[in-house]
Structure formats: C-alpha cells, structure tokens
Short mmCIF file of C-alpha atoms and ligand atoms in Angstrom, two decimals:
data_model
loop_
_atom_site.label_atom_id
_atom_site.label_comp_id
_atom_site.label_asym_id
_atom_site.label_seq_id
_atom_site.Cartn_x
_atom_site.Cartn_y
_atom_site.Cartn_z
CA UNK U 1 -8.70 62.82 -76.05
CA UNK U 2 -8.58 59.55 -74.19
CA UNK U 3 -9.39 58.88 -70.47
CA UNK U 4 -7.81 56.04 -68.33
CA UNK U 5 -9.21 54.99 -65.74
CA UNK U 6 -8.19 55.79 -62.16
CA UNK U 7 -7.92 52.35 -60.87
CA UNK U 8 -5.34 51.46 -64.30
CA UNK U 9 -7.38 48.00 -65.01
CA UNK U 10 -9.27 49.50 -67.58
CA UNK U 11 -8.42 49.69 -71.16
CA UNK U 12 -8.20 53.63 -72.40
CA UNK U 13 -11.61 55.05 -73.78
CA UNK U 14 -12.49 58.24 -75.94
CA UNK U 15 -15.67 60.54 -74.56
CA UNK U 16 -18.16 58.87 -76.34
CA UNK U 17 -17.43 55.51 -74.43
CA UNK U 18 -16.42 57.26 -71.03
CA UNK U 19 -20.11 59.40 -71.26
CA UNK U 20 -22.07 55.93 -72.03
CA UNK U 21 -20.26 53.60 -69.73
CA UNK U 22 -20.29 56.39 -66.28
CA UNK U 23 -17.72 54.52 -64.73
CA UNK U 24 -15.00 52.06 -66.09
CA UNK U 25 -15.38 48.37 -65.59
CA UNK U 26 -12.48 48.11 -62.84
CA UNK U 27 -14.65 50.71 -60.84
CA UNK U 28 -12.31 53.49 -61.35
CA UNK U 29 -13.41 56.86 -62.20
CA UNK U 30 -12.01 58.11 -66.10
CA UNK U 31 -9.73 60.72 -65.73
CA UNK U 32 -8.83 62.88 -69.23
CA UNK U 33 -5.09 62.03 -70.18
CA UNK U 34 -3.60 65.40 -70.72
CA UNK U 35 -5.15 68.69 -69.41
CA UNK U 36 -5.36 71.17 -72.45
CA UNK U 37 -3.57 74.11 -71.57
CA UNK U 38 -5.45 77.38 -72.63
CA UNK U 39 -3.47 80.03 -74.31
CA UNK U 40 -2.51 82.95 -71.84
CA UNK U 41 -3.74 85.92 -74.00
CA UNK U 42 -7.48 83.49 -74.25
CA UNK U 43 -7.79 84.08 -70.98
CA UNK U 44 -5.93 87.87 -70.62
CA UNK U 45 -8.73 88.65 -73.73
CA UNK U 46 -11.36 87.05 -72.02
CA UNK U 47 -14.07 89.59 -72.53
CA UNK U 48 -13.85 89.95 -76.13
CA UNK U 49 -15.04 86.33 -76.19
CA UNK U 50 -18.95 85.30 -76.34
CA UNK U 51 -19.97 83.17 -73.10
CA UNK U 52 -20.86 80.00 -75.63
CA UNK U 53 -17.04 80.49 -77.35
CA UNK U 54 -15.47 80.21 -73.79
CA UNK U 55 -17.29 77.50 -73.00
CA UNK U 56 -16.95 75.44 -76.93
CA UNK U 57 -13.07 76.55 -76.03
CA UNK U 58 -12.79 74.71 -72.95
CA UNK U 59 -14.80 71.87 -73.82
CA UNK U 60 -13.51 71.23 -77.38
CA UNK U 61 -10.08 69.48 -76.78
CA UNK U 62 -11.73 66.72 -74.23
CA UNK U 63 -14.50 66.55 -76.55
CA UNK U 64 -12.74 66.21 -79.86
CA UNK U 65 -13.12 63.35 -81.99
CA UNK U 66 -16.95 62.18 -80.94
CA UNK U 67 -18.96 65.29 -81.23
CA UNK U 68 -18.36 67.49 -84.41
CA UNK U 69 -17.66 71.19 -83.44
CA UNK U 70 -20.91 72.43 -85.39
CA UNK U 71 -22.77 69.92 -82.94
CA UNK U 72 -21.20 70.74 -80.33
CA UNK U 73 -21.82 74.10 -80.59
CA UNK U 74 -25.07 73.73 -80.28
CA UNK U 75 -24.66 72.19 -76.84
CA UNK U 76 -22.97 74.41 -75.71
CA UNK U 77 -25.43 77.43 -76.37
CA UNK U 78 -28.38 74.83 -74.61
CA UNK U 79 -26.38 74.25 -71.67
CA UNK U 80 -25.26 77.67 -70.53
CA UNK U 81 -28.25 79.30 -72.42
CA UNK U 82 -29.35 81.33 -68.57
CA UNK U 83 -27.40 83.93 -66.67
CA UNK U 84 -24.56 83.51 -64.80
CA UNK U 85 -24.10 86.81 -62.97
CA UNK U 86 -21.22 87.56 -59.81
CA UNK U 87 -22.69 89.66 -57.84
CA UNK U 88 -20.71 91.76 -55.54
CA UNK U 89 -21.69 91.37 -51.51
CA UNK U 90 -19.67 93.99 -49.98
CA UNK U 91 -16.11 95.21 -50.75
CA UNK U 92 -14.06 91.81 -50.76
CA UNK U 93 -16.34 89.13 -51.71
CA UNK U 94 -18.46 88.54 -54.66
CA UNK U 95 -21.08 86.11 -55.01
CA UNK U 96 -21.17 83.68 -58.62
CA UNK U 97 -25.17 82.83 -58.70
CA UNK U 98 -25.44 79.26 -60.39
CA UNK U 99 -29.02 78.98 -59.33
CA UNK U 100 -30.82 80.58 -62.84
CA UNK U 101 -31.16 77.55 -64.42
CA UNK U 102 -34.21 75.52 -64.78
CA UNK U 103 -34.14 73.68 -60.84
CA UNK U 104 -32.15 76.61 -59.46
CA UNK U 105 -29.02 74.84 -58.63
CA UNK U 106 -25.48 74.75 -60.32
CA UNK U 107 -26.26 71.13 -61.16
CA UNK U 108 -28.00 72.63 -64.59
CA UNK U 109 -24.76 73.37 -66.12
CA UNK U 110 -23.49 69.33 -66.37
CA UNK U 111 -27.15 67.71 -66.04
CA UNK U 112 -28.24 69.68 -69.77
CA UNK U 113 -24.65 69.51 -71.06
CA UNK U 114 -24.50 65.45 -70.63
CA UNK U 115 -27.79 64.86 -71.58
CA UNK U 116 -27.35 66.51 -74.55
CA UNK U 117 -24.03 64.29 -75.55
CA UNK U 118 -26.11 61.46 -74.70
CA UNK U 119 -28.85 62.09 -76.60
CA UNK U 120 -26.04 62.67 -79.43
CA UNK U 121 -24.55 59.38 -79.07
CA UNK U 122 -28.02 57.79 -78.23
CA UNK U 123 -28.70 58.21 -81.99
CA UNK U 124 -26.30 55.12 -83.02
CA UNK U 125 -28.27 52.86 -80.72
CA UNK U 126 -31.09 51.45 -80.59
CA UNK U 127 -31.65 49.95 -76.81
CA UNK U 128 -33.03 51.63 -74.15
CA UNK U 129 -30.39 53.40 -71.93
CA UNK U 130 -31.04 53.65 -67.90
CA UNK U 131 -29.49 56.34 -65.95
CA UNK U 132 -28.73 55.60 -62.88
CA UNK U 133 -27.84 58.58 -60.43
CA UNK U 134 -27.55 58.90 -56.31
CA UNK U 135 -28.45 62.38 -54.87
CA UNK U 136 -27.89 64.17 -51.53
CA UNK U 137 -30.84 67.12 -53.27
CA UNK U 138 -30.01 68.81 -56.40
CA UNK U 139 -28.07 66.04 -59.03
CA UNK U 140 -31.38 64.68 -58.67
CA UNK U 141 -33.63 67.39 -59.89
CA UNK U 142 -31.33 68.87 -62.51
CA UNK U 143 -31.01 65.26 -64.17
CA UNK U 144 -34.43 64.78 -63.63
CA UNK U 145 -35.40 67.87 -65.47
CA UNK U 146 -32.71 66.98 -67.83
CA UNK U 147 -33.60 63.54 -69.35
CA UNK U 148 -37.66 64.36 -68.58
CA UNK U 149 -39.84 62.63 -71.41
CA UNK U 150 -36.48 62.16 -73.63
CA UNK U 151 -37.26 58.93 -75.73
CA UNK U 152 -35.13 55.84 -75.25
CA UNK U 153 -33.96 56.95 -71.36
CA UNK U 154 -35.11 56.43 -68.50
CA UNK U 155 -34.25 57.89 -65.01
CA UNK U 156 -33.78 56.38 -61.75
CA UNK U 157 -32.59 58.39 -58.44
CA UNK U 158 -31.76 57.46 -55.23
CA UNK U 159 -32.30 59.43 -52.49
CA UNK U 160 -31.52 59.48 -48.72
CA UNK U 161 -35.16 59.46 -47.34
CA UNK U 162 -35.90 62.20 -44.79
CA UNK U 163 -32.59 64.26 -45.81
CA UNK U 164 -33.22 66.45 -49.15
CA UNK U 165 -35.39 69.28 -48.60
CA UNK U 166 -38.82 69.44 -49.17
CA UNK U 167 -38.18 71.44 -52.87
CA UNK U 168 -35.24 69.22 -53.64
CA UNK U 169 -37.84 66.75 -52.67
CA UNK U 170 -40.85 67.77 -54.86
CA UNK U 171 -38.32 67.82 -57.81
CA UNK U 172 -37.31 64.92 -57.98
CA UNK U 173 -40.19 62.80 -57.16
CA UNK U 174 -43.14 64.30 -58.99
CA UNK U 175 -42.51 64.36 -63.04
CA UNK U 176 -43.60 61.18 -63.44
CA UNK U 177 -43.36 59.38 -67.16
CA UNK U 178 -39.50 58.21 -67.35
CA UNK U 179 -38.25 59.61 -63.77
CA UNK U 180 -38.46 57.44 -60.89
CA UNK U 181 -37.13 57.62 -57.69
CA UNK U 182 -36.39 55.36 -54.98
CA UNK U 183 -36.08 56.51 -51.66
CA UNK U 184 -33.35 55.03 -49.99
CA UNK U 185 -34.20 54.76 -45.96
CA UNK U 186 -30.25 55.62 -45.75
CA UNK U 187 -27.84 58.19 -46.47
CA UNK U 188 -26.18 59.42 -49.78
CA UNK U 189 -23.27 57.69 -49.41
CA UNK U 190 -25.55 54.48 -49.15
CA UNK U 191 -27.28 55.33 -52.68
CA UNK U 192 -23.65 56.66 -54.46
CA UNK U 193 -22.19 52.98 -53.01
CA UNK U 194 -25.45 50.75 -54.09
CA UNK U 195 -25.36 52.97 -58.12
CA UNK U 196 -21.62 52.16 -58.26
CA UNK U 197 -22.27 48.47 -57.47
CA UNK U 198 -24.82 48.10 -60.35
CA UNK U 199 -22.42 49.48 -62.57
CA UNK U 200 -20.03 46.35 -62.20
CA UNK U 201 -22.99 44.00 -61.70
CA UNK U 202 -22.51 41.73 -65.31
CA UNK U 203 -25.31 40.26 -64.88
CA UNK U 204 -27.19 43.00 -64.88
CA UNK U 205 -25.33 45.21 -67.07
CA UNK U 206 -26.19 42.07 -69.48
CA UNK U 207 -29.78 42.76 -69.72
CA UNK U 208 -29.64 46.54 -68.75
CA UNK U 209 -27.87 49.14 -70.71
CA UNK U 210 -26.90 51.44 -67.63
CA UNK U 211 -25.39 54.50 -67.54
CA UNK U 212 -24.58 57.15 -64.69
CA UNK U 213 -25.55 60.48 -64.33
CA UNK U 214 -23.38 61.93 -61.25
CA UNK U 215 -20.13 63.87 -61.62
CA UNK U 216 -18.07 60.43 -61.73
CA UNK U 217 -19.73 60.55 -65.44
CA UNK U 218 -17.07 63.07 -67.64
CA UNK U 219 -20.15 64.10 -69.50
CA UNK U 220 -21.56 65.70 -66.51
CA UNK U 221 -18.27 66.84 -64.31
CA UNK U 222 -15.84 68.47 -67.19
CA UNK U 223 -18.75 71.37 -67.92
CA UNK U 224 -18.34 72.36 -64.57
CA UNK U 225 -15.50 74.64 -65.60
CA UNK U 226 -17.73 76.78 -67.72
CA UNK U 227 -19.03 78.96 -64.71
CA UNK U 228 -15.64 79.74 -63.51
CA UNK U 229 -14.58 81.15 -66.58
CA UNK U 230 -17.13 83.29 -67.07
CA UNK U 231 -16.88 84.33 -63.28
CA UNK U 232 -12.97 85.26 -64.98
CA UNK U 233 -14.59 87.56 -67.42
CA UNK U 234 -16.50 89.35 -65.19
CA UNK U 235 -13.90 89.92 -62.66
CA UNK U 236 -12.98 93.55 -63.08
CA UNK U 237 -9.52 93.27 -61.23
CA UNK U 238 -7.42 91.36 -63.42
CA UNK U 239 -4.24 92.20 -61.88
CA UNK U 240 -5.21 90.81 -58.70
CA UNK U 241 -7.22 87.42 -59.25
CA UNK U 242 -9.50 85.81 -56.86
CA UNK U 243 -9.81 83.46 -54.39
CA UNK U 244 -12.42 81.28 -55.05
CA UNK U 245 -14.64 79.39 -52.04
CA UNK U 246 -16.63 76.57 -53.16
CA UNK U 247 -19.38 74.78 -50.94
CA UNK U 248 -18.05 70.81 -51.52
CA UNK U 249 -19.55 67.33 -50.99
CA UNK U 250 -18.81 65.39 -53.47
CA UNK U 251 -16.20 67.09 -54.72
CA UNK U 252 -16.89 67.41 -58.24
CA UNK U 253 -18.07 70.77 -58.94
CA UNK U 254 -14.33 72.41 -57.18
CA UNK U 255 -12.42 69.49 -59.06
CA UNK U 256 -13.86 70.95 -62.19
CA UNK U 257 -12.85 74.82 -61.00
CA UNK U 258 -9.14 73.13 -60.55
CA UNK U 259 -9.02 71.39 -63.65
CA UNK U 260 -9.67 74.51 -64.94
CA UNK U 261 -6.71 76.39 -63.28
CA UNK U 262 -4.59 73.65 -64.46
CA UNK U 263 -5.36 75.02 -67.96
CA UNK U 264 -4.29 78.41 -67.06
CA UNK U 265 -7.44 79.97 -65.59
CA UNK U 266 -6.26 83.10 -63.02
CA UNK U 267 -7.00 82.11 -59.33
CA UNK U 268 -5.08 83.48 -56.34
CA UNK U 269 -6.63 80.28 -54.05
CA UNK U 270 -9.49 77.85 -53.93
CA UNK U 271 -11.34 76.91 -50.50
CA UNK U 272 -13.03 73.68 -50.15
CA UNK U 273 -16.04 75.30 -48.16
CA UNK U 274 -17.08 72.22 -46.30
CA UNK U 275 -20.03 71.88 -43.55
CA UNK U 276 -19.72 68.98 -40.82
CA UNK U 277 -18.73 66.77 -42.83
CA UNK U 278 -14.81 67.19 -43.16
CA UNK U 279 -12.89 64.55 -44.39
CA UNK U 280 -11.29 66.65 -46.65
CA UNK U 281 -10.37 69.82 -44.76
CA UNK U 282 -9.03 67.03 -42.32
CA UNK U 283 -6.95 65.77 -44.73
CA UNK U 284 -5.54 68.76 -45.77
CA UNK U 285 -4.72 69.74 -42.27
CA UNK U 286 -2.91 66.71 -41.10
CA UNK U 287 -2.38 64.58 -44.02
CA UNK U 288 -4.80 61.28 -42.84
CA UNK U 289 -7.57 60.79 -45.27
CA UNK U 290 -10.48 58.92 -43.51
CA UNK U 291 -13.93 58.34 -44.99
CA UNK U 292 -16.36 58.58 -42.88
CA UNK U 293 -20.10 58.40 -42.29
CA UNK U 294 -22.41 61.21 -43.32
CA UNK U 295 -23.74 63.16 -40.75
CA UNK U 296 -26.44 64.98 -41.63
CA UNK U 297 -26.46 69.23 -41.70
CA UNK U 298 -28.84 71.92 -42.91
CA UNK U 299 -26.82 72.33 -45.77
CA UNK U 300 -27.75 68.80 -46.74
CA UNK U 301 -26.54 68.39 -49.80
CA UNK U 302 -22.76 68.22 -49.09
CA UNK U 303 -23.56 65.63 -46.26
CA UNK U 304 -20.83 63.15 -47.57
CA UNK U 305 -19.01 61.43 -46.11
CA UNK U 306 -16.72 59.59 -48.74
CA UNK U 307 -16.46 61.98 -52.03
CA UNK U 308 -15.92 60.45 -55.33
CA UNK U 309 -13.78 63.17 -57.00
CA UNK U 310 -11.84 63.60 -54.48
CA UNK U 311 -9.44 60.95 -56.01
CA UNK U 312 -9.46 62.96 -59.62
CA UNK U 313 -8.39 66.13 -57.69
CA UNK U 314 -5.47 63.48 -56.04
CA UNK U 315 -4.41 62.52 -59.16
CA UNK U 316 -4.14 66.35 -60.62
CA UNK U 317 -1.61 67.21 -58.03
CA UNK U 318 0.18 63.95 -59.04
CA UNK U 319 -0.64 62.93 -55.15
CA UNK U 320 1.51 65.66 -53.59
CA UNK U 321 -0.19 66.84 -50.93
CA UNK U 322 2.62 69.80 -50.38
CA UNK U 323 1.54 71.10 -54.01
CA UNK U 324 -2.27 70.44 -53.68
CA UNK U 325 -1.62 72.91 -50.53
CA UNK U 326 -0.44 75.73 -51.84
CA UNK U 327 -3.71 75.91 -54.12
CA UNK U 328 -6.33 74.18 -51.73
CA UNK U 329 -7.02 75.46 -47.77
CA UNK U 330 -10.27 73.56 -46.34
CA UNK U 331 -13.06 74.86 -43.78
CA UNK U 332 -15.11 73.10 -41.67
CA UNK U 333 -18.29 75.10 -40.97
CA UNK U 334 -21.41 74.15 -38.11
CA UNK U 335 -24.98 74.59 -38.86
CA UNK U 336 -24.86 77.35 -35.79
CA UNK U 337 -22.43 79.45 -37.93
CA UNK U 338 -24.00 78.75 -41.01
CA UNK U 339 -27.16 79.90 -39.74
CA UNK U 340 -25.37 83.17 -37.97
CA UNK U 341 -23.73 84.26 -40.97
CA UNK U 342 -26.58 83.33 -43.22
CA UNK U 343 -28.76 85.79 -40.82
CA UNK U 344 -25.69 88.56 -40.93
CA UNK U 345 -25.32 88.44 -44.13
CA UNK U 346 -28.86 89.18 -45.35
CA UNK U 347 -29.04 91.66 -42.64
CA UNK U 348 -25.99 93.75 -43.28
CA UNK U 349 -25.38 93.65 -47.18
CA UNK U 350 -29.30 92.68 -47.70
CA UNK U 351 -27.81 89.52 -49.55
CA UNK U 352 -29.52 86.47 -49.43
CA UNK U 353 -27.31 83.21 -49.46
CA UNK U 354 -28.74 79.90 -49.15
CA UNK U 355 -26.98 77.62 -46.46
CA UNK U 356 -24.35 76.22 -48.98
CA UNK U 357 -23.47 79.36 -50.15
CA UNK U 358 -23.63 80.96 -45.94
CA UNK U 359 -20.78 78.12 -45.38
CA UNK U 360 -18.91 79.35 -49.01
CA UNK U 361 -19.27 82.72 -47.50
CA UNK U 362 -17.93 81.74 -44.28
CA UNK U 363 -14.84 79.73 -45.42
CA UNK U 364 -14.16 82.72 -47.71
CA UNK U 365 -14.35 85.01 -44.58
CA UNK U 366 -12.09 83.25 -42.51
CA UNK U 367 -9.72 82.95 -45.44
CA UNK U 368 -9.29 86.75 -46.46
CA UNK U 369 -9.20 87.80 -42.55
CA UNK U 370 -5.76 86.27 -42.61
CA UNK U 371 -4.85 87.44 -46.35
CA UNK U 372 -5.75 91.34 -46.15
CA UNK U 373 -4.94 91.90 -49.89
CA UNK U 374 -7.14 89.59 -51.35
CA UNK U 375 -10.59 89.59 -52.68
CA UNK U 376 -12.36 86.54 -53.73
CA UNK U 377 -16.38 84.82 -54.23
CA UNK U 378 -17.77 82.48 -53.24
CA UNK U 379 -19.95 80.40 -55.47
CA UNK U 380 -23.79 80.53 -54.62
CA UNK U 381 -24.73 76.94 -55.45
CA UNK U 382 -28.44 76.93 -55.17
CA UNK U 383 -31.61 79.37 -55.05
CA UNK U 384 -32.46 79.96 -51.25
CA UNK U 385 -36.04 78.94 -52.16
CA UNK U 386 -34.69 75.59 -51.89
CA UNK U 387 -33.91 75.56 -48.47
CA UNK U 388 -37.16 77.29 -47.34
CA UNK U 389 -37.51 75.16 -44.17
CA UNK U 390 -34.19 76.18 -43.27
CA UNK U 391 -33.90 79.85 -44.38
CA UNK U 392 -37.15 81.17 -43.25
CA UNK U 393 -36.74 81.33 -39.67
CA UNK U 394 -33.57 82.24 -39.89
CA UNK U 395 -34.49 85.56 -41.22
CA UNK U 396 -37.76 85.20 -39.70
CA UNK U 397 -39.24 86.24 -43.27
CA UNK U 398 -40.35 84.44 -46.34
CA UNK U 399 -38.29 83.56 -48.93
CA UNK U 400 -40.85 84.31 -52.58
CA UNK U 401 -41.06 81.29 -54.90
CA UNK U 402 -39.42 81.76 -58.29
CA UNK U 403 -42.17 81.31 -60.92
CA UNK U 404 -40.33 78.64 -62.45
CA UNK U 405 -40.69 75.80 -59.54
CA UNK U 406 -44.50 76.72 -58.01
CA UNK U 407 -46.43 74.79 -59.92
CA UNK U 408 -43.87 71.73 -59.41
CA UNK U 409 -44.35 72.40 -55.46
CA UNK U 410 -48.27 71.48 -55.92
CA UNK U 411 -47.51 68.42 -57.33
CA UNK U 412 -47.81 64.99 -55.31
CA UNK U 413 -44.54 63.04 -54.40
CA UNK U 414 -44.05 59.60 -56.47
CA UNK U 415 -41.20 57.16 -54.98
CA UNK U 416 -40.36 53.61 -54.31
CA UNK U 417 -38.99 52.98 -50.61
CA UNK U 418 -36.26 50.35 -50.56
CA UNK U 419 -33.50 49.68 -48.03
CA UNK U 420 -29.91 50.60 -48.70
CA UNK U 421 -28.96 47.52 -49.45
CA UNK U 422 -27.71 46.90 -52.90
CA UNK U 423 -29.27 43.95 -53.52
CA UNK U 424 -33.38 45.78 -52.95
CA UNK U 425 -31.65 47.82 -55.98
CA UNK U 426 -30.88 45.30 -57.92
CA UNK U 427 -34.33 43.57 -57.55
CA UNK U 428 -36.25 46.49 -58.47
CA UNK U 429 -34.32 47.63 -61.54
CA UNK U 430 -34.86 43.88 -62.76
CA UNK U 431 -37.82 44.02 -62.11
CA UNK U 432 -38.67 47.37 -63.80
CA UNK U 433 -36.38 46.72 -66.52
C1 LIG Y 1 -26.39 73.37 -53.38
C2 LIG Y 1 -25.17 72.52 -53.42
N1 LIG Y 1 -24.01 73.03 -52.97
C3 LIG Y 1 -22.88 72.29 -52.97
C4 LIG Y 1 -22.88 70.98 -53.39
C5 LIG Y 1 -21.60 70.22 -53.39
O1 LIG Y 1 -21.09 70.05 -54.69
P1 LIG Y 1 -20.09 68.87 -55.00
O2 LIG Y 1 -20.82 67.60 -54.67
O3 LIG Y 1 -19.76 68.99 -56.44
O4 LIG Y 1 -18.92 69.07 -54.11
C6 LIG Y 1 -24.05 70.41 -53.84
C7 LIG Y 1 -24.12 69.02 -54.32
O5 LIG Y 1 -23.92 68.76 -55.40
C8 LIG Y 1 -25.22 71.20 -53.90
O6 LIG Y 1 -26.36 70.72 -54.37
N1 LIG Y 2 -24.49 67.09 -53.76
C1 LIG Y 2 -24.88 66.20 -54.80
C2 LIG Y 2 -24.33 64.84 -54.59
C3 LIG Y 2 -24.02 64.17 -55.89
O1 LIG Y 2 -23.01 64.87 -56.49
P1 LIG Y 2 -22.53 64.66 -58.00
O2 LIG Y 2 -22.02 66.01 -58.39
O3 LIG Y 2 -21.51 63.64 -57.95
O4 LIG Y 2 -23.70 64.26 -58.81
C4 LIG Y 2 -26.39 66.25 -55.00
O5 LIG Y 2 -26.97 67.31 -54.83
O6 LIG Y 2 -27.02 65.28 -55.33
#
C-alpha cells in the first residue's frame, strides 16, 4: 500500500516511511491510496473469527509489504491483548469500554500498535529516534507508557498547562528516564501547531531524527478501527446495525471508525459527539468550516479547536459534503448537560460514564429520540477515574482507583515550562538533543 500525501507535494511513501516520517515534508497528512474493501461474509461471519484475526485482517492490506504477516501478528496480539467489552446501558444504547488498557483510555489501542512498528523498523537504524507528540490528556500517557524505557527513543509531550486533569497529568509527567514533557503555558492547538512546525524545520530535522506520535502518524490512527469491529462482533442484532456516537477532538479516533465502514463494516450512522468546541458539527450544519480557538470544557480532552483528521475524513467522502451527511450528524454538548446526564445516567442505569463518554451518551440520545427504530453505543473513551475532579461531585461519591494507575498517582510531576511559541521548542529540543 502507498500513501500520498494530502497536500499532493509529496512524493508517494509505503508504511514503513509514512510511520517514521509522522507527517510528509509538504506538511500534509498521508492518506492510504485505496481503502481495502473487506469481504461481506468476513464481516456477516464475524464471530467465528478470533479478536487478533479481525484485527491482522484489517490491518494487513495497509500494512503489507514492510511488516511480514508472522511479525505482524505478533503486534497485533500486544496491541489489543485487554478487553474490549460493549456493555449494554439500558434498552437502546450500549456502551464500547476502551478504557482497559494500561492508562485507561482508548489511546492504548494506536500508542502500543505504533510503537511496536517502530520498534520493528527501528531495528535497520542505528540513530536515535525522537517522538514528538502534542496532547489535550490521554495521547500523552498512552505514548508515554508506550515508548517508556524502549532503547534508541525518546519521548517528548506537550501539554496545555493547567488543562489535562490531574491523572492525565500524573501520567504523563512522572516516568521519568526517556519521557519528558514540556508544559506548554497554552492550549493544545498551540502544542499540535509548534510539533507540526518541527517536523518541517530542516535544520533541525538535520541533526534530529524526529518522528510523531499523534493520530496524523498512520502507525497510530489506522488501528483505531480494531475496536469497532469487535464492537461488530458483539452486536447481537445483526439485522439492524448501530449507530455509533463517538466523543471527537481531534478527529482521529471517528475517522478511523469511518475508514472502517468504507471497507464494509455495518453501521446505520456515526455521531461526531462534540463538547463546546464545534467546528465540526458547525460545519456539518451549514456548510462553513471555521477553525477556531479552543475553549476549554470539563471534557478537556476534545478542547480543539482546529482537528487534524478532519481533512482525511474530507478526503474519504471525496469532499462532498451531501454524502459525508448522510453518514455523519454532529452534536454540540455544554459542560451543564454533560454534567446532568453524567449524574442521570449513573443514577438511573447505575452506569458510570466519564464526561467524554456523558457527551457520547448525550449526542447518541438526541440522535435516537428522532430515529425510534434504532439502537446504537456510544464509545466510552476513558476510565472515569481520570476525570476524578470532575466526576466526584457530580455524583457526590468517589470514584475507586483502578489498581493499575495508584502507585503512578504518588509519584511527583517532572516538566519543562516553555511558552507556546515554536521557537522555545525548538531551543529546548536542540538543546536536549
Ligand atoms: C477521553 C477522550 N475522548 C475523546 C477524545 C477525542 O478523540 P479524537 O481526538 O480522536 O477525536 C480524546 C482525545 O483523544 C480523549 O482522550
Ligand atoms: N485528545 C487527544 C488529542 C490528540 O489527539 P491524537 O489522536 O491526534 O493524538 C489527546 O488526548 O491528547
């Protein structure tokens, strides 16, 4: 498979190259140049197939040519190796947990996947590869956990100081050895700008062998269709598929669900499940698509204002807004309804979303209220544990600490404070590096 880059000034690159470069030289974002259509009875037979076969299946064809199957295999069963359960709420909507992986946030799935491939390729080289990554909370974490103590990387996040939770917080700023973070006094569309910059910077691509780790990187966004998949095979009405809400920022993780229903994956409808920040539910209502600047919400880590994939989705509905319609309705939820429904929720159907999923929730809600023979999920994008500060007095009880993170939480916070200005970035990674 080859990938072109969005901006066309690029020459064409296999997945090896796309996964070590992050982003193409003309600042475009790769983009694969067919999509692989799955067979219909694949997904018709779904159940009979192991989790780890669905997701070699879908991964294989974009894949193909760098990675040997028998390798990549054995990615595969690493990245997805936790559970990925959908959990029914009430009646018409489900909920698809992507918080059992290691920092309790769907960001597991693409943060082990690509730093597995990169570790792959990492073998034929011999320099020391820095990945650069911006975070709004959990990319941050996940690729921090990811790359932690893996000879030859190192790891550098930037973070929008004051405006990840405290967990998010604690994750990403106290492993130590080859994670560092900088604390940007900004917001995250400051840090994705300043990482994008370095990534056309020659002279410092010169000396530093820079990579990226966010979903413009292939590596990290195509594994995002694993989970919705799987949420396929558990589905027990087949003759009636779902609509499926995702909780969007940056865009990535619902481009990936689409890419996958562009290779035949059952889905009645997808909602982008946005919070404040709606530049995309905008856009689908009255066709205008204006960036804008983050404002920040409780459910902090969609506060963006100017997605990245929002382009790649543009480009799979060959720019036709009409046809990207009739698959795509956006929501536009407040922090008082996200908190209300977050509250109902665990009161009524004793279901504990965190504030992402509350706003997937709600979106779904408002969806089905005007479709009355549909079901659907929403996808529950982090462990409410994460939000703490938020959640607690919500429900006015506390929310128990998964074994897995409480040690982390004692741990002192280690980060650099620099201005969002991309030249401070530039200094210090010279500096460091
Ligand atoms: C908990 C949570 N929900 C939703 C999102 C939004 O996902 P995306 O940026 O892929 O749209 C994020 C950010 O990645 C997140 O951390
Ligand atoms: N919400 C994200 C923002 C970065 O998104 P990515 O998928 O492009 O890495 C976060 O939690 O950091």
């Amino acid at each position: 498979m080859k990938y072109y880059s969005l901006n066309k000034q690029s020459p064409d690159v296999d997945f090896k190259e796309a996964t070590i470069k992050g982003q193409a030289p003309d600042k475009g974002l790769y983009f694969p140049e067919s999509i692989p259509v799955q067979e219909k009875a694949f997904f018709e037979n779904i159940a009979q197939y192991s989790n780890e076969e669905i997701a070699f299946r879908l991964i294989q064809p974009y894949v193909a040519g760098t990675i040997a199957d028998a390798a990549l295999q054995g990615i595969v069963k690493e990245t997805i190796n936790f559970p990925i359960p959908l959990v029914p709420v009430n009646d018409r909507i489900s909920s698809l947990e992507l918080f059992h992986g290691p920092t309790l946030a769907f960001k597991d799935v693409g943060a082990r996947f690509m730093s597995r491939c990169l570790g792959h390729f990492a073998h034929d080289r011999s320099e020391k590869v820095v990945v650069l990554v911006a975070t709004s909370g959990d990319t941050g974490g996940a690729v921090a956990h990811g790359f932690y103590d893996v000879p030859g990387v190192e790891v550098v996040i930037l973070y929008p100081s004051g405006k990840v939770s405290s967990v998010q917080e604690k994750q990403l700023t106290t492993l130590g050895k080859n994670i560092h973070a900088l604390e940007v006094t900004g917001t995250f569309d400051d840090c994705q700008q300043m990482v994008k910059q370095a990534f056309v910077d020659e002279e410092l691509t010169k000396k530093i062998f820079l990579t990226s780790a966010n979903s413009i990187n292939v590596a990290r966004w195509l594994p995002q269709q694993f989970y919705y998949v799987l949420a396929w095979k558990q589905w027990t009405d087949k003759k009636n598929p779902p609509v499926i809400s995702v909780p969007s920022g940056n865009f990535g993780n619902i481009c990936a669900g689409l890419l996958a229903y562009c290779s035949g994956l059952p889905v009645k409808h997808f909602i982008a499940a946005c919070n404040a920040n709606a530049v995309v539910p905008s856009y689908l209502a009255n066709g205008d698509y204006q960036p804008k600047k983050a404002i920040a919400t409780i459910s902090n880590a969609m506060d963006v204002g100017n997605p990245s994939n929002f382009v790649r989705i543009l480009e799979l509905f060959h720019h036709k807004l009409g046809d990207l319609r009739k698959v795509l309705t956006g929501y536009s939820i407040s922090d008082d309804e996200t908190k209300a429904v977050l509250k109902e929720v665990y009161q009524q159907y004793k279901y504990l979303p965190d504030p992402h999923g509350a706003v997937g929730y709600l979106a779904l809600q408002r969806y089905l209220q005007q479709h009355a023979d549909d079901k659907g999920m929403f996808l529950e994008t982090a462990h409410p544990v994460k939000f703490y500060d938020v959640v607690e007095p919500v429900i006015g009880e506390a929310v128990p600490v998964p074994a897995a993170i409480q040690d982390q939480l004692k741990l002192t916070k280690q980060s650099t404070v620099i201005a969002p200005d991309y030249n401070a970035l530039k200094e210090t990674l010279l500096k460091k590096y």
